[in-house]
JSON list of C-alpha atoms in Angstrom, two decimals:
[
{"chain": "A", "resi": 214, "resn": "UNK", "atom": "CA", "xyz": [43.42, 277.24, 159.46]},
{"chain": "A", "resi": 215, "resn": "UNK", "atom": "CA", "xyz": [45.49, 279.52, 157.25]},
{"chain": "A", "resi": 216, "resn": "UNK", "atom": "CA", "xyz": [43.36, 280.13, 154.16]},
{"chain": "A", "resi": 217, "resn": "UNK", "atom": "CA", "xyz": [46.50, 280.81, 152.08]},
{"chain": "A", "resi": 218, "resn": "UNK", "atom": "CA", "xyz": [47.32, 277.12, 152.34]},
{"chain": "A", "resi": 219, "resn": "UNK", "atom": "CA", "xyz": [43.85, 275.76, 151.51]},
{"chain": "A", "resi": 220, "resn": "UNK", "atom": "CA", "xyz": [43.70, 273.62, 148.43]},
{"chain": "A", "resi": 221, "resn": "UNK", "atom": "CA", "xyz": [40.77, 272.20, 146.50]},
{"chain": "A", "resi": 222, "resn": "UNK", "atom": "CA", "xyz": [41.01, 268.64, 145.21]},
{"chain": "A", "resi": 223, "resn": "UNK", "atom": "CA", "xyz": [38.48, 267.06, 142.87]},
{"chain": "A", "resi": 224, "resn": "UNK", "atom": "CA", "xyz": [37.72, 263.47, 141.93]},
{"chain": "A", "resi": 225, "resn": "UNK", "atom": "CA", "xyz": [35.37, 262.40, 139.14]},
{"chain": "A", "resi": 226, "resn": "UNK", "atom": "CA", "xyz": [33.01, 259.43, 139.30]},
{"chain": "A", "resi": 227, "resn": "UNK", "atom": "CA", "xyz": [30.70, 257.87, 136.73]},
{"chain": "A", "resi": 228, "resn": "UNK", "atom": "CA", "xyz": [27.52, 255.93, 137.29]},
{"chain": "A", "resi": 229, "resn": "UNK", "atom": "CA", "xyz": [24.56, 254.65, 135.33]},
{"chain": "A", "resi": 230, "resn": "UNK", "atom": "CA", "xyz": [21.17, 255.47, 136.79]},
{"chain": "A", "resi": 231, "resn": "UNK", "atom": "CA", "xyz": [17.55, 255.30, 135.68]},
{"chain": "A", "resi": 232, "resn": "UNK", "atom": "CA", "xyz": [14.70, 257.39, 137.00]},
{"chain": "A", "resi": 233, "resn": "UNK", "atom": "CA", "xyz": [11.28, 258.76, 136.14]},
{"chain": "A", "resi": 234, "resn": "UNK", "atom": "CA", "xyz": [9.82, 262.10, 137.14]},
{"chain": "A", "resi": 235, "resn": "UNK", "atom": "CA", "xyz": [6.35, 261.63, 138.58]},
{"chain": "A", "resi": 236, "resn": "UNK", "atom": "CA", "xyz": [3.83, 264.08, 137.14]},
{"chain": "A", "resi": 237, "resn": "UNK", "atom": "CA", "xyz": [6.34, 265.66, 134.75]},
{"chain": "A", "resi": 238, "resn": "UNK", "atom": "CA", "xyz": [4.84, 267.24, 131.64]},
{"chain": "A", "resi": 239, "resn": "UNK", "atom": "CA", "xyz": [7.42, 265.82, 129.23]},
{"chain": "A", "resi": 240, "resn": "UNK", "atom": "CA", "xyz": [9.13, 262.58, 128.26]},
{"chain": "A", "resi": 241, "resn": "UNK", "atom": "CA", "xyz": [11.02, 262.42, 131.57]},
{"chain": "A", "resi": 242, "resn": "UNK", "atom": "CA", "xyz": [7.82, 261.10, 133.14]},
{"chain": "A", "resi": 243, "resn": "UNK", "atom": "CA", "xyz": [8.80, 257.73, 131.64]},
{"chain": "A", "resi": 244, "resn": "UNK", "atom": "CA", "xyz": [11.55, 255.51, 133.03]},
{"chain": "A", "resi": 245, "resn": "UNK", "atom": "CA", "xyz": [14.80, 256.45, 131.31]},
{"chain": "A", "resi": 246, "resn": "UNK", "atom": "CA", "xyz": [18.48, 256.40, 132.15]},
{"chain": "A", "resi": 247, "resn": "UNK", "atom": "CA", "xyz": [21.56, 258.58, 132.10]},
{"chain": "A", "resi": 248, "resn": "UNK", "atom": "CA", "xyz": [25.30, 258.13, 132.27]},
{"chain": "A", "resi": 249, "resn": "UNK", "atom": "CA", "xyz": [25.95, 260.50, 135.17]},
{"chain": "A", "resi": 250, "resn": "UNK", "atom": "CA", "xyz": [29.24, 262.20, 135.96]},
{"chain": "A", "resi": 251, "resn": "UNK", "atom": "CA", "xyz": [29.76, 263.24, 139.58]},
{"chain": "A", "resi": 252, "resn": "UNK", "atom": "CA", "xyz": [32.59, 265.64, 140.44]},
{"chain": "A", "resi": 253, "resn": "UNK", "atom": "CA", "xyz": [33.39, 265.90, 144.14]},
{"chain": "A", "resi": 254, "resn": "UNK", "atom": "CA", "xyz": [35.60, 268.76, 145.34]},
{"chain": "A", "resi": 255, "resn": "UNK", "atom": "CA", "xyz": [37.04, 268.88, 148.84]},
{"chain": "A", "resi": 256, "resn": "UNK", "atom": "CA", "xyz": [38.91, 271.75, 150.39]},
{"chain": "A", "resi": 257, "resn": "UNK", "atom": "CA", "xyz": [41.49, 271.69, 153.12]},
{"chain": "A", "resi": 258, "resn": "UNK", "atom": "CA", "xyz": [45.08, 272.24, 154.09]},
{"chain": "A", "resi": 259, "resn": "UNK", "atom": "CA", "xyz": [47.54, 269.59, 152.91]},
{"chain": "A", "resi": 260, "resn": "UNK", "atom": "CA", "xyz": [48.74, 267.48, 155.80]},
{"chain": "A", "resi": 261, "resn": "UNK", "atom": "CA", "xyz": [52.11, 268.65, 157.10]},
{"chain": "A", "resi": 262, "resn": "UNK", "atom": "CA", "xyz": [53.47, 265.61, 158.85]},
{"chain": "A", "resi": 263, "resn": "UNK", "atom": "CA", "xyz": [56.79, 264.51, 157.32]},
{"chain": "A", "resi": 264, "resn": "UNK", "atom": "CA", "xyz": [57.06, 260.75, 157.30]},
{"chain": "A", "resi": 265, "resn": "UNK", "atom": "CA", "xyz": [53.28, 260.25, 157.24]},
{"chain": "A", "resi": 266, "resn": "UNK", "atom": "CA", "xyz": [52.20, 258.42, 154.06]},
{"chain": "A", "resi": 267, "resn": "UNK", "atom": "CA", "xyz": [49.51, 261.12, 153.57]},
{"chain": "A", "resi": 268, "resn": "UNK", "atom": "CA", "xyz": [52.01, 264.00, 153.94]},
{"chain": "A", "resi": 269, "resn": "UNK", "atom": "CA", "xyz": [51.18, 266.81, 151.50]},
{"chain": "A", "resi": 270, "resn": "UNK", "atom": "CA", "xyz": [47.61, 265.66, 150.84]},
{"chain": "A", "resi": 271, "resn": "UNK", "atom": "CA", "xyz": [44.23, 267.17, 151.68]},
{"chain": "A", "resi": 272, "resn": "UNK", "atom": "CA", "xyz": [42.92, 263.63, 151.24]},
{"chain": "A", "resi": 273, "resn": "UNK", "atom": "CA", "xyz": [44.39, 260.65, 149.47]},
{"chain": "A", "resi": 274, "resn": "UNK", "atom": "CA", "xyz": [42.49, 260.31, 146.18]},
{"chain": "A", "resi": 275, "resn": "UNK", "atom": "CA", "xyz": [42.30, 256.58, 146.84]},
{"chain": "A", "resi": 276, "resn": "UNK", "atom": "CA", "xyz": [40.52, 257.25, 150.14]},
{"chain": "A", "resi": 277, "resn": "UNK", "atom": "CA", "xyz": [38.14, 259.71, 148.50]},
{"chain": "A", "resi": 278, "resn": "UNK", "atom": "CA", "xyz": [37.41, 257.19, 145.75]},
{"chain": "A", "resi": 279, "resn": "UNK", "atom": "CA", "xyz": [36.62, 254.46, 148.29]},
{"chain": "A", "resi": 280, "resn": "UNK", "atom": "CA", "xyz": [34.40, 256.78, 150.34]},
{"chain": "A", "resi": 281, "resn": "UNK", "atom": "CA", "xyz": [32.31, 257.99, 147.39]},
{"chain": "A", "resi": 282, "resn": "UNK", "atom": "CA", "xyz": [32.13, 254.52, 145.90]},
{"chain": "A", "resi": 283, "resn": "UNK", "atom": "CA", "xyz": [30.85, 253.04, 149.17]},
{"chain": "A", "resi": 284, "resn": "UNK", "atom": "CA", "xyz": [28.33, 255.77, 150.01]},
{"chain": "A", "resi": 285, "resn": "UNK", "atom": "CA", "xyz": [27.15, 256.97, 146.58]},
{"chain": "A", "resi": 286, "resn": "UNK", "atom": "CA", "xyz": [28.21, 254.84, 143.62]},
{"chain": "A", "resi": 287, "resn": "UNK", "atom": "CA", "xyz": [27.41, 251.47, 145.22]},
{"chain": "A", "resi": 288, "resn": "UNK", "atom": "CA", "xyz": [23.98, 252.82, 146.20]},
{"chain": "A", "resi": 289, "resn": "UNK", "atom": "CA", "xyz": [23.01, 254.45, 142.91]},
{"chain": "A", "resi": 290, "resn": "UNK", "atom": "CA", "xyz": [24.94, 252.74, 140.11]},
{"chain": "A", "resi": 291, "resn": "UNK", "atom": "CA", "xyz": [22.64, 250.66, 137.87]},
{"chain": "A", "resi": 292, "resn": "UNK", "atom": "CA", "xyz": [19.66, 251.50, 140.07]},
{"chain": "A", "resi": 293, "resn": "UNK", "atom": "CA", "xyz": [16.20, 252.78, 139.29]},
{"chain": "A", "resi": 294, "resn": "UNK", "atom": "CA", "xyz": [15.12, 255.73, 141.43]},
{"chain": "A", "resi": 295, "resn": "UNK", "atom": "CA", "xyz": [11.44, 256.55, 141.72]},
{"chain": "A", "resi": 296, "resn": "UNK", "atom": "CA", "xyz": [9.22, 258.64, 143.95]},
{"chain": "A", "resi": 297, "resn": "UNK", "atom": "CA", "xyz": [7.79, 256.54, 146.79]},
{"chain": "A", "resi": 298, "resn": "UNK", "atom": "CA", "xyz": [4.26, 257.05, 145.45]},
{"chain": "A", "resi": 299, "resn": "UNK", "atom": "CA", "xyz": [5.20, 254.73, 142.55]},
{"chain": "A", "resi": 300, "resn": "UNK", "atom": "CA", "xyz": [5.92, 251.79, 144.88]},
{"chain": "A", "resi": 301, "resn": "UNK", "atom": "CA", "xyz": [2.63, 249.99, 144.16]},
{"chain": "A", "resi": 302, "resn": "UNK", "atom": "CA", "xyz": [3.34, 250.05, 140.40]},
{"chain": "A", "resi": 303, "resn": "UNK", "atom": "CA", "xyz": [6.70, 248.27, 140.67]},
{"chain": "A", "resi": 304, "resn": "UNK", "atom": "CA", "xyz": [6.96, 244.52, 141.27]},
{"chain": "A", "resi": 305, "resn": "UNK", "atom": "CA", "xyz": [9.92, 244.80, 143.65]},
{"chain": "A", "resi": 306, "resn": "UNK", "atom": "CA", "xyz": [10.00, 241.01, 144.08]},
{"chain": "A", "resi": 307, "resn": "UNK", "atom": "CA", "xyz": [10.94, 240.68, 140.39]},
{"chain": "A", "resi": 308, "resn": "UNK", "atom": "CA", "xyz": [14.72, 240.55, 139.71]},
{"chain": "A", "resi": 309, "resn": "UNK", "atom": "CA", "xyz": [14.47, 243.33, 137.12]},
{"chain": "A", "resi": 310, "resn": "UNK", "atom": "CA", "xyz": [13.50, 245.75, 139.88]},
{"chain": "A", "resi": 311, "resn": "UNK", "atom": "CA", "xyz": [15.86, 244.49, 142.59]},
{"chain": "A", "resi": 312, "resn": "UNK", "atom": "CA", "xyz": [17.82, 247.78, 142.57]},
{"chain": "A", "resi": 313, "resn": "UNK", "atom": "CA", "xyz": [14.85, 250.12, 142.76]},
{"chain": "A", "resi": 314, "resn": "UNK", "atom": "CA", "xyz": [15.12, 252.90, 145.33]},
{"chain": "A", "resi": 315, "resn": "UNK", "atom": "CA", "xyz": [12.03, 254.82, 146.37]},
{"chain": "A", "resi": 316, "resn": "UNK", "atom": "CA", "xyz": [12.48, 258.35, 147.68]},
{"chain": "A", "resi": 317, "resn": "UNK", "atom": "CA", "xyz": [10.19, 260.87, 149.35]},
{"chain": "A", "resi": 318, "resn": "UNK", "atom": "CA", "xyz": [11.45, 263.45, 146.85]},
{"chain": "A", "resi": 319, "resn": "UNK", "atom": "CA", "xyz": [11.16, 263.80, 143.08]},
{"chain": "A", "resi": 320, "resn": "UNK", "atom": "CA", "xyz": [14.31, 262.10, 141.69]},
{"chain": "A", "resi": 321, "resn": "UNK", "atom": "CA", "xyz": [15.50, 265.05, 139.64]},
{"chain": "A", "resi": 322, "resn": "UNK", "atom": "CA", "xyz": [19.17, 265.71, 139.01]},
{"chain": "A", "resi": 323, "resn": "UNK", "atom": "CA", "xyz": [18.98, 268.42, 141.69]},
{"chain": "A", "resi": 324, "resn": "UNK", "atom": "CA", "xyz": [17.52, 266.15, 144.36]},
{"chain": "A", "resi": 325, "resn": "UNK", "atom": "CA", "xyz": [19.83, 263.27, 143.47]},
{"chain": "A", "resi": 326, "resn": "UNK", "atom": "CA", "xyz": [22.78, 265.65, 143.89]},
{"chain": "A", "resi": 327, "resn": "UNK", "atom": "CA", "xyz": [21.51, 266.88, 147.27]},
{"chain": "A", "resi": 328, "resn": "UNK", "atom": "CA", "xyz": [21.19, 263.29, 148.48]},
{"chain": "A", "resi": 329, "resn": "UNK", "atom": "CA", "xyz": [24.68, 262.46, 147.24]},
{"chain": "A", "resi": 330, "resn": "UNK", "atom": "CA", "xyz": [26.05, 265.54, 149.00]},
{"chain": "A", "resi": 331, "resn": "UNK", "atom": "CA", "xyz": [24.43, 264.47, 152.28]},
{"chain": "A", "resi": 332, "resn": "UNK", "atom": "CA", "xyz": [25.88, 260.96, 151.94]},
{"chain": "A", "resi": 333, "resn": "UNK", "atom": "CA", "xyz": [29.38, 262.28, 151.24]},
{"chain": "A", "resi": 334, "resn": "UNK", "atom": "CA", "xyz": [29.32, 264.89, 154.00]},
{"chain": "A", "resi": 335, "resn": "UNK", "atom": "CA", "xyz": [28.23, 262.30, 156.56]},
{"chain": "A", "resi": 336, "resn": "UNK", "atom": "CA", "xyz": [31.14, 260.03, 155.64]},
{"chain": "A", "resi": 337, "resn": "UNK", "atom": "CA", "xyz": [34.01, 262.53, 155.33]},
{"chain": "A", "resi": 338, "resn": "UNK", "atom": "CA", "xyz": [36.82, 262.54, 157.86]},
{"chain": "A", "resi": 339, "resn": "UNK", "atom": "CA", "xyz": [36.70, 265.58, 160.18]},
{"chain": "A", "resi": 340, "resn": "UNK", "atom": "CA", "xyz": [39.67, 267.33, 158.53]},
{"chain": "A", "resi": 341, "resn": "UNK", "atom": "CA", "xyz": [38.11, 267.34, 155.03]},
{"chain": "A", "resi": 342, "resn": "UNK", "atom": "CA", "xyz": [35.34, 269.67, 153.91]},
{"chain": "A", "resi": 343, "resn": "UNK", "atom": "CA", "xyz": [33.06, 269.14, 150.95]},
{"chain": "A", "resi": 344, "resn": "UNK", "atom": "CA", "xyz": [33.41, 272.32, 148.94]},
{"chain": "A", "resi": 345, "resn": "UNK", "atom": "CA", "xyz": [31.50, 271.58, 145.77]},
{"chain": "A", "resi": 346, "resn": "UNK", "atom": "CA", "xyz": [29.71, 268.78, 143.97]},
{"chain": "A", "resi": 347, "resn": "UNK", "atom": "CA", "xyz": [28.51, 268.68, 140.39]},
{"chain": "A", "resi": 348, "resn": "UNK", "atom": "CA", "xyz": [26.21, 266.03, 138.93]},
{"chain": "A", "resi": 349, "resn": "UNK", "atom": "CA", "xyz": [26.10, 265.99, 135.15]},
{"chain": "A", "resi": 350, "resn": "UNK", "atom": "CA", "xyz": [23.02, 264.25, 133.77]},
{"chain": "A", "resi": 351, "resn": "UNK", "atom": "CA", "xyz": [23.55, 264.82, 130.04]},
{"chain": "A", "resi": 352, "resn": "UNK", "atom": "CA", "xyz": [26.27, 266.32, 127.88]},
{"chain": "A", "resi": 353, "resn": "UNK", "atom": "CA", "xyz": [24.64, 269.74, 128.29]},
{"chain": "A", "resi": 354, "resn": "UNK", "atom": "CA", "xyz": [22.83, 269.58, 131.66]},
{"chain": "A", "resi": 355, "resn": "UNK", "atom": "CA", "xyz": [23.96, 269.38, 135.28]},
{"chain": "A", "resi": 356, "resn": "UNK", "atom": "CA", "xyz": [23.29, 270.54, 138.83]},
{"chain": "A", "resi": 357, "resn": "UNK", "atom": "CA", "xyz": [25.88, 272.05, 141.15]},
{"chain": "A", "resi": 358, "resn": "UNK", "atom": "CA", "xyz": [26.08, 272.35, 144.92]},
{"chain": "A", "resi": 359, "resn": "UNK", "atom": "CA", "xyz": [28.44, 274.50, 146.95]},
{"chain": "A", "resi": 360, "resn": "UNK", "atom": "CA", "xyz": [30.67, 277.49, 146.38]}
]
């Protein structure tokens, strides 16, 4: 692949997510929520196939939107994410907790981002490469993955 023709394309997503940090020494130990912003950047060479509806694109933004929505947003949006050791404290049979996800890792912004990256990478078509991802938790705080 000629690196002179590589292009980065980015799509932004928003989601609402609650979490609590088990054993944290501050207020984040309590269940609280954030309006997250996820930026997903792919890199690749724009398709050169005149007549193809995707001609000139690294990926159709509509396709990227559908992929991230299906594998990340639909999973995490309006969910509560807790460490699996909190399972006994949550009445999962109650409708208020129907979208609770338990993880083997502390649900920090960093770990949430790494999980989102893994989900996106597993679903990408072979000709697209995840270059960077950024998960913004607050107006002044975020985690970044990639170059």
